[in-house]
Amino acid sequence: MAKTKPGKKDVDSYTIKGTNKVVRPGDCVLMRPSDLDKPPYVARVEKIEADHRSNMKVRVRWYYRPEESIGGRRQFHSSKELFLSDHYDVQSAHTIEGKCIVHTFKNYTKLENVGAEDYFCRFEYKAATGSFTPDRVAVYCKCEMPYNPDDLMVQCEGCKDWFHPSCMGMTIEEAKKLDQFLCSDYKVAARTRDDFLSILRHKILIQGIAVAVAVPIASCHISALANARPSSKTGAHMSFEAKATGFVNGEGFLCC
């Protein structure tokens, strides 16, 4: 009669050999690669098992580095960026070299100091198809690229968008010395706004209308008067608002 093969049992933790670091399910770990010239693999431990001989195995879900994905590494990928894949595997626990932390993208950008064991993940990755979730992220600058926390960016005080110094014709050193930065689009919009107000004031004075004009400059978009229509908002001061994006013509305003 054949003997029944002893089963495996789940265990709560594993102590990394030669250290006092304890690994538990849910922890992220660094695993020794077969090619020792490569950086360690990064994985999330899903389960820890021990057989009847106390051999320890870990079921892991792999993180991929950008260069390991089908599309490869791109300009906006950080050196500390990882993709959480749908690739699961079972490995010997003895291949675990250390622990690491894989932060959310938001939490990573809040770190005051980034250590060697700090990584971040903003995408999930399907290894078979090379697709990502989410498939869209916010883009910045004139180059319309996602944010790479490795790169210095400067914020326009006018439109509040962020820009790479190189895209603005500046060096990193020049950008670090700035007290204030206004992007070229905002400067053009500001000049256009000033020209528009100059024409508008002149027209108002000619028509004998006394109106105090107050135009916010919080963005690059033009806000102006349109046919002197009062807004629906009432209060201590009557304001005038507009959807106008054109200029004064011979008869009135070009409004949208």
PDB file of C-alpha atoms in Angstrom:
ATOM      1  CA  MET A   1       0.000   0.000   0.000  1.00  0.00           C
ATOM      2  CA  ALA A   2       1.435   3.346  -1.073  1.00  0.00           C
ATOM      3  CA  LYS A   3       2.244   5.848   1.610  1.00  0.00           C
ATOM      4  CA  THR A   4       0.260   9.083   1.695  1.00  0.00           C
ATOM      5  CA  LYS A   5       2.436  12.011   0.758  1.00  0.00           C
ATOM      6  CA  PRO A   6       2.676  14.425   3.676  1.00  0.00           C
ATOM      7  CA  GLY A   7       0.907  17.680   2.982  1.00  0.00           C
ATOM      8  CA  LYS A   8       1.984  21.293   3.317  1.00  0.00           C
ATOM      9  CA  LYS A   9       0.861  23.697   5.934  1.00  0.00           C
ATOM     10  CA  ASP A  10       0.524  27.465   5.916  1.00  0.00           C
ATOM     11  CA  VAL A  11       2.767  29.365   8.299  1.00  0.00           C
ATOM     12  CA  ASP A  12       2.430  32.918   9.592  1.00  0.00           C
ATOM     13  CA  SER A  13       5.979  34.135   9.043  1.00  0.00           C
ATOM     14  CA  TYR A  14       9.490  33.431   7.855  1.00  0.00           C
ATOM     15  CA  THR A  15      12.735  34.908   9.195  1.00  0.00           C
ATOM     16  CA  ILE A  16      15.189  35.819   6.438  1.00  0.00           C
ATOM     17  CA  LYS A  17      18.313  33.702   6.757  1.00  0.00           C
ATOM     18  CA  GLY A  18      21.158  35.503   8.497  1.00  0.00           C
ATOM     19  CA  THR A  19      18.953  38.386   9.644  1.00  0.00           C
ATOM     20  CA  ASN A  20      16.308  39.185  12.211  1.00  0.00           C
ATOM     21  CA  LYS A  21      13.878  40.433   9.546  1.00  0.00           C
ATOM     22  CA  VAL A  22      10.525  38.688   9.627  1.00  0.00           C
ATOM     23  CA  VAL A  23       8.451  38.263   6.461  1.00  0.00           C
ATOM     24  CA  ARG A  24       4.680  37.837   6.619  1.00  0.00           C
ATOM     25  CA  PRO A  25       2.011  37.512   3.909  1.00  0.00           C
ATOM     26  CA  GLY A  26       1.406  40.926   2.383  1.00  0.00           C
ATOM     27  CA  ASP A  27       5.028  42.050   2.767  1.00  0.00           C
ATOM     28  CA  CYS A  28       7.133  43.063  -0.222  1.00  0.00           C
ATOM     29  CA  VAL A  29      10.497  41.372  -0.582  1.00  0.00           C
ATOM     30  CA  LEU A  30      13.690  41.441  -2.615  1.00  0.00           C
ATOM     31  CA  MET A  31      14.491  38.065  -4.180  1.00  0.00           C
ATOM     32  CA  ARG A  32      17.825  36.831  -5.482  1.00  0.00           C
ATOM     33  CA  PRO A  33      17.903  36.669  -9.318  1.00  0.00           C
ATOM     34  CA  SER A  34      19.421  33.771 -11.199  1.00  0.00           C
ATOM     35  CA  ASP A  35      21.690  36.270 -12.967  1.00  0.00           C
ATOM     36  CA  LEU A  36      23.613  37.902 -10.138  1.00  0.00           C
ATOM     37  CA  ASP A  37      24.531  40.855 -12.377  1.00  0.00           C
ATOM     38  CA  LYS A  38      20.875  41.927 -12.367  1.00  0.00           C
ATOM     39  CA  PRO A  39      19.124  43.820  -9.566  1.00  0.00           C
ATOM     40  CA  PRO A  40      17.014  41.730  -7.177  1.00  0.00           C
ATOM     41  CA  TYR A  41      13.495  40.806  -8.176  1.00  0.00           C
ATOM     42  CA  VAL A  42      10.667  42.446  -6.243  1.00  0.00           C
ATOM     43  CA  ALA A  43       7.584  40.497  -5.196  1.00  0.00           C
ATOM     44  CA  ARG A  44       4.656  40.623  -2.808  1.00  0.00           C
ATOM     45  CA  VAL A  45       4.318  37.577  -0.587  1.00  0.00           C
ATOM     46  CA  GLU A  46       0.849  36.038  -0.864  1.00  0.00           C
ATOM     47  CA  LYS A  47       1.363  32.905   1.225  1.00  0.00           C
ATOM     48  CA  ILE A  48       4.102  31.063   3.156  1.00  0.00           C
ATOM     49  CA  GLU A  49       4.136  27.279   3.283  1.00  0.00           C
ATOM     50  CA  ALA A  50       6.221  24.610   5.008  1.00  0.00           C
ATOM     51  CA  ASP A  51       6.416  20.922   4.091  1.00  0.00           C
ATOM     52  CA  HIS A  52       6.985  17.982   6.462  1.00  0.00           C
ATOM     53  CA  ARG A  53      10.736  18.573   6.248  1.00  0.00           C
ATOM     54  CA  SER A  54      10.313  22.246   7.203  1.00  0.00           C
ATOM     55  CA  ASN A  55      11.303  23.406   3.739  1.00  0.00           C
ATOM     56  CA  MET A  56       9.803  26.863   3.322  1.00  0.00           C
ATOM     57  CA  LYS A  57       8.127  28.026   0.133  1.00  0.00           C
ATOM     58  CA  VAL A  58       6.542  31.376  -0.657  1.00  0.00           C
ATOM     59  CA  ARG A  59       3.784  32.073  -3.141  1.00  0.00           C
ATOM     60  CA  VAL A  60       4.502  35.504  -4.612  1.00  0.00           C
ATOM     61  CA  ARG A  61       3.027  38.008  -7.003  1.00  0.00           C
ATOM     62  CA  TRP A  62       5.786  39.602  -9.049  1.00  0.00           C
ATOM     63  CA  TYR A  63       6.434  43.268  -9.585  1.00  0.00           C
ATOM     64  CA  TYR A  64       7.941  44.059 -12.981  1.00  0.00           C
ATOM     65  CA  ARG A  65      10.454  46.794 -13.622  1.00  0.00           C
ATOM     66  CA  PRO A  66       9.634  48.964 -16.682  1.00  0.00           C
ATOM     67  CA  GLU A  67      12.441  47.388 -18.719  1.00  0.00           C
ATOM     68  CA  GLU A  68      10.922  43.950 -18.048  1.00  0.00           C
ATOM     69  CA  SER A  69       7.581  44.919 -19.598  1.00  0.00           C
ATOM     70  CA  ILE A  70       6.670  44.501 -23.255  1.00  0.00           C
ATOM     71  CA  GLY A  71       6.795  48.248 -23.940  1.00  0.00           C
ATOM     72  CA  GLY A  72      10.107  48.716 -22.133  1.00  0.00           C
ATOM     73  CA  ARG A  73      11.316  51.670 -20.086  1.00  0.00           C
ATOM     74  CA  ARG A  74      10.094  55.110 -21.148  1.00  0.00           C
ATOM     75  CA  GLN A  75      11.142  58.655 -20.313  1.00  0.00           C
ATOM     76  CA  PHE A  76       8.567  59.163 -17.572  1.00  0.00           C
ATOM     77  CA  HIS A  77       9.381  55.929 -15.717  1.00  0.00           C
ATOM     78  CA  SER A  78      11.205  56.498 -12.447  1.00  0.00           C
ATOM     79  CA  SER A  79      14.213  54.427 -11.438  1.00  0.00           C
ATOM     80  CA  LYS A  80      12.133  53.300  -8.421  1.00  0.00           C
ATOM     81  CA  GLU A  81       8.948  52.513 -10.377  1.00  0.00           C
ATOM     82  CA  LEU A  82       7.424  49.021 -10.450  1.00  0.00           C
ATOM     83  CA  PHE A  83       4.346  47.472 -12.064  1.00  0.00           C
ATOM     84  CA  LEU A  84       2.234  45.014 -10.067  1.00  0.00           C
ATOM     85  CA  SER A  85       1.784  42.103 -12.465  1.00  0.00           C
ATOM     86  CA  ASP A  86      -0.714  39.255 -12.719  1.00  0.00           C
ATOM     87  CA  HIS A  87       2.234  36.809 -12.689  1.00  0.00           C
ATOM     88  CA  TYR A  88       2.191  34.485  -9.651  1.00  0.00           C
ATOM     89  CA  ASP A  89       4.894  32.002  -8.743  1.00  0.00           C
ATOM     90  CA  VAL A  90       6.145  29.693  -5.986  1.00  0.00           C
ATOM     91  CA  GLN A  91       9.757  30.139  -4.860  1.00  0.00           C
ATOM     92  CA  SER A  92      12.024  28.863  -2.127  1.00  0.00           C
ATOM     93  CA  ALA A  93      11.923  31.219   0.846  1.00  0.00           C
ATOM     94  CA  HIS A  94      15.723  31.023   0.947  1.00  0.00           C
ATOM     95  CA  THR A  95      15.890  33.198  -2.188  1.00  0.00           C
ATOM     96  CA  ILE A  96      14.521  36.153  -0.184  1.00  0.00           C
ATOM     97  CA  GLU A  97      17.371  38.614   0.373  1.00  0.00           C
ATOM     98  CA  GLY A  98      15.547  41.391   2.178  1.00  0.00           C
ATOM     99  CA  LYS A  99      12.375  43.407   2.611  1.00  0.00           C
ATOM    100  CA  CYS A 100      11.281  46.547   0.810  1.00  0.00           C
ATOM    101  CA  ILE A 101       8.344  48.941   0.715  1.00  0.00           C
ATOM    102  CA  VAL A 102       6.283  49.497  -2.428  1.00  0.00           C
ATOM    103  CA  HIS A 103       4.404  52.741  -1.851  1.00  0.00           C
ATOM    104  CA  THR A 104       1.427  54.124  -3.691  1.00  0.00           C
ATOM    105  CA  PHE A 105       2.488  56.826  -6.139  1.00  0.00           C
ATOM    106  CA  LYS A 106       0.862  59.530  -3.998  1.00  0.00           C
ATOM    107  CA  ASN A 107       2.602  58.414  -0.808  1.00  0.00           C
ATOM    108  CA  TYR A 108       5.950  58.050  -2.579  1.00  0.00           C
ATOM    109  CA  THR A 109       5.873  61.655  -3.787  1.00  0.00           C
ATOM    110  CA  LYS A 110       5.356  62.773  -0.177  1.00  0.00           C
ATOM    111  CA  LEU A 111       8.514  61.078   1.111  1.00  0.00           C
ATOM    112  CA  GLU A 112      11.093  63.528   2.404  1.00  0.00           C
ATOM    113  CA  ASN A 113      13.882  61.014   1.921  1.00  0.00           C
ATOM    114  CA  VAL A 114      13.785  58.071  -0.483  1.00  0.00           C
ATOM    115  CA  GLY A 115      15.746  55.088   0.764  1.00  0.00           C
ATOM    116  CA  ALA A 116      17.241  52.167  -1.122  1.00  0.00           C
ATOM    117  CA  GLU A 117      14.294  49.976  -0.095  1.00  0.00           C
ATOM    118  CA  ASP A 118      11.616  52.453  -1.207  1.00  0.00           C
ATOM    119  CA  TYR A 119       9.746  51.818  -4.472  1.00  0.00           C
ATOM    120  CA  PHE A 120       6.371  52.855  -5.842  1.00  0.00           C
ATOM    121  CA  CYS A 121       3.654  51.433  -8.080  1.00  0.00           C
ATOM    122  CA  ARG A 122       1.012  53.344 -10.055  1.00  0.00           C
ATOM    123  CA  PHE A 123       0.127  50.685 -12.660  1.00  0.00           C
ATOM    124  CA  GLU A 124      -1.024  47.089 -12.668  1.00  0.00           C
ATOM    125  CA  TYR A 125       0.402  45.096 -15.578  1.00  0.00           C
ATOM    126  CA  LYS A 126      -0.917  42.095 -17.514  1.00  0.00           C
ATOM    127  CA  ALA A 127       2.168  40.125 -18.488  1.00  0.00           C
ATOM    128  CA  ALA A 128       0.539  38.222 -21.365  1.00  0.00           C
ATOM    129  CA  THR A 129      -0.862  41.248 -23.198  1.00  0.00           C
ATOM    130  CA  GLY A 130       1.371  44.080 -22.011  1.00  0.00           C
ATOM    131  CA  SER A 131      -1.653  46.171 -20.997  1.00  0.00           C
ATOM    132  CA  PHE A 132      -1.822  48.499 -18.025  1.00  0.00           C
ATOM    133  CA  THR A 133      -4.450  49.563 -15.500  1.00  0.00           C
ATOM    134  CA  PRO A 134      -5.170  52.423 -15.421  1.00  0.00           C
ATOM    135  CA  ASP A 135      -4.531  53.003 -19.108  1.00  0.00           C
ATOM    136  CA  ARG A 136      -4.433  56.792 -18.708  1.00  0.00           C
ATOM    137  CA  VAL A 137      -2.727  59.157 -16.280  1.00  0.00           C
ATOM    138  CA  ALA A 138      -2.412  62.924 -15.989  1.00  0.00           C
ATOM    139  CA  VAL A 139       0.213  64.579 -18.180  1.00  0.00           C
ATOM    140  CA  TYR A 140       2.165  67.773 -17.604  1.00  0.00           C
ATOM    141  CA  CYS A 141       4.395  70.282 -19.367  1.00  0.00           C
ATOM    142  CA  LYS A 142       4.528  71.135 -23.068  1.00  0.00           C
ATOM    143  CA  CYS A 143       5.819  67.618 -23.746  1.00  0.00           C
ATOM    144  CA  GLU A 144       2.598  66.166 -22.262  1.00  0.00           C
ATOM    145  CA  MET A 145       4.347  63.421 -20.314  1.00  0.00           C
ATOM    146  CA  PRO A 146       3.285  61.788 -17.023  1.00  0.00           C
ATOM    147  CA  TYR A 147       5.116  62.912 -13.912  1.00  0.00           C
ATOM    148  CA  ASN A 148       8.477  61.309 -13.188  1.00  0.00           C
ATOM    149  CA  PRO A 149       9.410  62.016  -9.546  1.00  0.00           C
ATOM    150  CA  ASP A 150      13.100  61.651 -10.451  1.00  0.00           C
ATOM    151  CA  ASP A 151      12.929  64.832 -12.542  1.00  0.00           C
ATOM    152  CA  LEU A 152      12.801  68.399 -11.269  1.00  0.00           C
ATOM    153  CA  MET A 153       9.756  70.360 -12.406  1.00  0.00           C
ATOM    154  CA  VAL A 154       8.809  74.019 -11.899  1.00  0.00           C
ATOM    155  CA  GLN A 155       5.292  75.324 -11.386  1.00  0.00           C
ATOM    156  CA  CYS A 156       3.923  78.320 -13.260  1.00  0.00           C
ATOM    157  CA  GLU A 157       2.600  80.876 -10.758  1.00  0.00           C
ATOM    158  CA  GLY A 158      -0.054  81.863 -13.281  1.00  0.00           C
ATOM    159  CA  CYS A 159      -1.645  78.742 -14.754  1.00  0.00           C
ATOM    160  CA  LYS A 160      -0.405  76.397 -11.959  1.00  0.00           C
ATOM    161  CA  ASP A 161       0.780  73.742 -14.435  1.00  0.00           C
ATOM    162  CA  TRP A 162       4.168  72.020 -14.012  1.00  0.00           C
ATOM    163  CA  PHE A 163       7.032  72.118 -16.524  1.00  0.00           C
ATOM    164  CA  HIS A 164      10.402  70.496 -17.127  1.00  0.00           C
ATOM    165  CA  PRO A 165      13.140  73.144 -17.128  1.00  0.00           C
ATOM    166  CA  SER A 166      14.600  71.705 -20.346  1.00  0.00           C
ATOM    167  CA  CYS A 167      11.223  72.149 -22.092  1.00  0.00           C
ATOM    168  CA  MET A 168      11.294  75.798 -21.002  1.00  0.00           C
ATOM    169  CA  GLY A 169      14.843  76.364 -22.277  1.00  0.00           C
ATOM    170  CA  MET A 170      16.407  76.323 -18.806  1.00  0.00           C
ATOM    171  CA  THR A 171      19.066  74.255 -17.096  1.00  0.00           C
ATOM    172  CA  ILE A 172      18.413  72.502 -13.787  1.00  0.00           C
ATOM    173  CA  GLU A 173      20.740  74.979 -12.066  1.00  0.00           C
ATOM    174  CA  GLU A 174      18.845  77.959 -13.497  1.00  0.00           C
ATOM    175  CA  ALA A 175      15.512  76.485 -12.429  1.00  0.00           C
ATOM    176  CA  LYS A 176      16.706  75.975  -8.842  1.00  0.00           C
ATOM    177  CA  LYS A 177      17.576  79.678  -8.597  1.00  0.00           C
ATOM    178  CA  LEU A 178      14.120  80.897  -9.662  1.00  0.00           C
ATOM    179  CA  ASP A 179      12.063  82.889  -7.172  1.00  0.00           C
ATOM    180  CA  GLN A 180       9.055  82.867  -9.492  1.00  0.00           C
ATOM    181  CA  PHE A 181       8.251  81.227 -12.805  1.00  0.00           C
ATOM    182  CA  LEU A 182       5.699  82.176 -15.448  1.00  0.00           C
ATOM    183  CA  CYS A 183       5.310  79.933 -18.485  1.00  0.00           C
ATOM    184  CA  SER A 184       5.367  81.379 -21.995  1.00  0.00           C
ATOM    185  CA  ASP A 185       1.672  80.634 -22.592  1.00  0.00           C
ATOM    186  CA  TYR A 186       0.682  82.511 -19.451  1.00  0.00           C
ATOM    187  CA  LYS A 187       2.829  85.498 -20.412  1.00  0.00           C
ATOM    188  CA  VAL A 188       1.150  85.639 -23.839  1.00  0.00           C
ATOM    189  CA  ALA A 189      -2.297  85.346 -22.249  1.00  0.00           C
ATOM    190  CA  ALA A 190      -1.452  88.055 -19.730  1.00  0.00           C
ATOM    191  CA  ARG A 191      -0.339  90.439 -22.490  1.00  0.00           C
ATOM    192  CA  THR A 192      -3.468  89.607 -24.499  1.00  0.00           C
ATOM    193  CA  ARG A 193      -5.621  90.262 -21.443  1.00  0.00           C
ATOM    194  CA  ASP A 194      -3.949  93.622 -20.824  1.00  0.00           C
ATOM    195  CA  ASP A 195      -4.425  94.645 -24.470  1.00  0.00           C
ATOM    196  CA  PHE A 196      -8.073  93.587 -24.315  1.00  0.00           C
ATOM    197  CA  LEU A 197      -8.713  95.578 -21.147  1.00  0.00           C
ATOM    198  CA  SER A 198      -7.053  98.632 -22.657  1.00  0.00           C
ATOM    199  CA  ILE A 199      -9.440  98.483 -25.646  1.00  0.00           C
ATOM    200  CA  LEU A 200     -12.386  97.763 -23.383  1.00  0.00           C
ATOM    201  CA  ARG A 201     -11.695 100.684 -21.040  1.00  0.00           C
ATOM    202  CA  HIS A 202     -11.312 103.002 -24.023  1.00  0.00           C
ATOM    203  CA  LYS A 203     -14.687 101.891 -25.434  1.00  0.00           C
ATOM    204  CA  ILE A 204     -16.392 102.271 -22.057  1.00  0.00           C
ATOM    205  CA  LEU A 205     -15.040 105.812 -21.612  1.00  0.00           C
ATOM    206  CA  ILE A 206     -16.139 106.807 -25.102  1.00  0.00           C
ATOM    207  CA  GLN A 207     -19.671 105.581 -24.373  1.00  0.00           C
ATOM    208  CA  GLY A 208     -19.703 107.538 -21.110  1.00  0.00           C
ATOM    209  CA  ILE A 209     -20.160 104.465 -18.940  1.00  0.00           C
ATOM    210  CA  ALA A 210     -18.460 104.459 -15.558  1.00  0.00           C
ATOM    211  CA  VAL A 211     -17.709 100.866 -14.609  1.00  0.00           C
ATOM    212  CA  ALA A 212     -15.030  99.497 -12.325  1.00  0.00           C
ATOM    213  CA  VAL A 213     -13.382  96.588 -14.074  1.00  0.00           C
ATOM    214  CA  ALA A 214     -11.878  93.789 -12.041  1.00  0.00           C
ATOM    215  CA  VAL A 215     -10.502  90.786 -13.895  1.00  0.00           C
ATOM    216  CA  PRO A 216      -8.977  87.798 -12.084  1.00  0.00           C
ATOM    217  CA  ILE A 217      -5.673  86.540 -13.419  1.00  0.00           C
ATOM    218  CA  ALA A 218      -5.549  83.165 -11.681  1.00  0.00           C
ATOM    219  CA  SER A 219      -5.352  81.281 -14.970  1.00  0.00           C
ATOM    220  CA  CYS A 220      -4.176  81.673 -18.517  1.00  0.00           C
ATOM    221  CA  HIS A 221      -7.743  82.087 -19.793  1.00  0.00           C
ATOM    222  CA  ILE A 222      -9.238  85.497 -20.522  1.00  0.00           C
ATOM    223  CA  SER A 223     -12.145  86.734 -18.431  1.00  0.00           C
ATOM    224  CA  ALA A 224     -13.757  89.987 -19.559  1.00  0.00           C
ATOM    225  CA  LEU A 225     -16.907  92.067 -19.706  1.00  0.00           C
ATOM    226  CA  ALA A 226     -19.631  90.983 -22.093  1.00  0.00           C
ATOM    227  CA  ASN A 227     -22.295  93.548 -22.946  1.00  0.00           C
ATOM    228  CA  ALA A 228     -22.157  94.792 -19.334  1.00  0.00           C
ATOM    229  CA  ARG A 229     -24.420  91.984 -18.135  1.00  0.00           C
ATOM    230  CA  PRO A 230     -24.684  91.686 -14.330  1.00  0.00           C
ATOM    231  CA  SER A 231     -23.990  88.262 -12.922  1.00  0.00           C
ATOM    232  CA  SER A 232     -26.572  86.246 -11.059  1.00  0.00           C
ATOM    233  CA  LYS A 233     -24.496  86.688  -7.926  1.00  0.00           C
ATOM    234  CA  THR A 234     -25.507  89.697  -5.843  1.00  0.00           C
ATOM    235  CA  GLY A 235     -23.809  91.213  -2.830  1.00  0.00           C
ATOM    236  CA  ALA A 236     -22.124  94.321  -1.521  1.00  0.00           C
ATOM    237  CA  HIS A 237     -20.447  94.868  -4.866  1.00  0.00           C
ATOM    238  CA  MET A 238     -22.058  94.317  -8.236  1.00  0.00           C
ATOM    239  CA  SER A 239     -19.724  92.412 -10.515  1.00  0.00           C
ATOM    240  CA  PHE A 240     -19.793  91.812 -14.247  1.00  0.00           C
ATOM    241  CA  GLU A 241     -18.845  88.483 -15.774  1.00  0.00           C
ATOM    242  CA  ALA A 242     -18.331  87.250 -19.288  1.00  0.00           C
ATOM    243  CA  LYS A 243     -17.813  84.170 -21.404  1.00  0.00           C
ATOM    244  CA  ALA A 244     -16.168  86.387 -23.995  1.00  0.00           C
ATOM    245  CA  THR A 245     -13.139  84.938 -25.706  1.00  0.00           C
ATOM    246  CA  GLY A 246     -13.010  87.316 -28.673  1.00  0.00           C
ATOM    247  CA  PHE A 247     -12.288  91.017 -28.925  1.00  0.00           C
ATOM    248  CA  VAL A 248     -14.414  94.147 -29.391  1.00  0.00           C
ATOM    249  CA  ASN A 249     -15.652  94.631 -32.944  1.00  0.00           C
ATOM    250  CA  GLY A 250     -17.306  97.620 -34.518  1.00  0.00           C
ATOM    251  CA  GLU A 251     -20.728  96.826 -33.060  1.00  0.00           C
ATOM    252  CA  GLY A 252     -20.140  95.101 -29.748  1.00  0.00           C
ATOM    253  CA  PHE A 253     -18.510  91.991 -28.338  1.00  0.00           C
ATOM    254  CA  LEU A 254     -17.742  88.678 -29.927  1.00  0.00           C
ATOM    255  CA  CYS A 255     -19.070  86.205 -27.366  1.00  0.00           C
ATOM    256  CA  CYS A 256     -19.348  82.457 -27.232  1.00  0.00           C
TER     257      CYS A 256
END
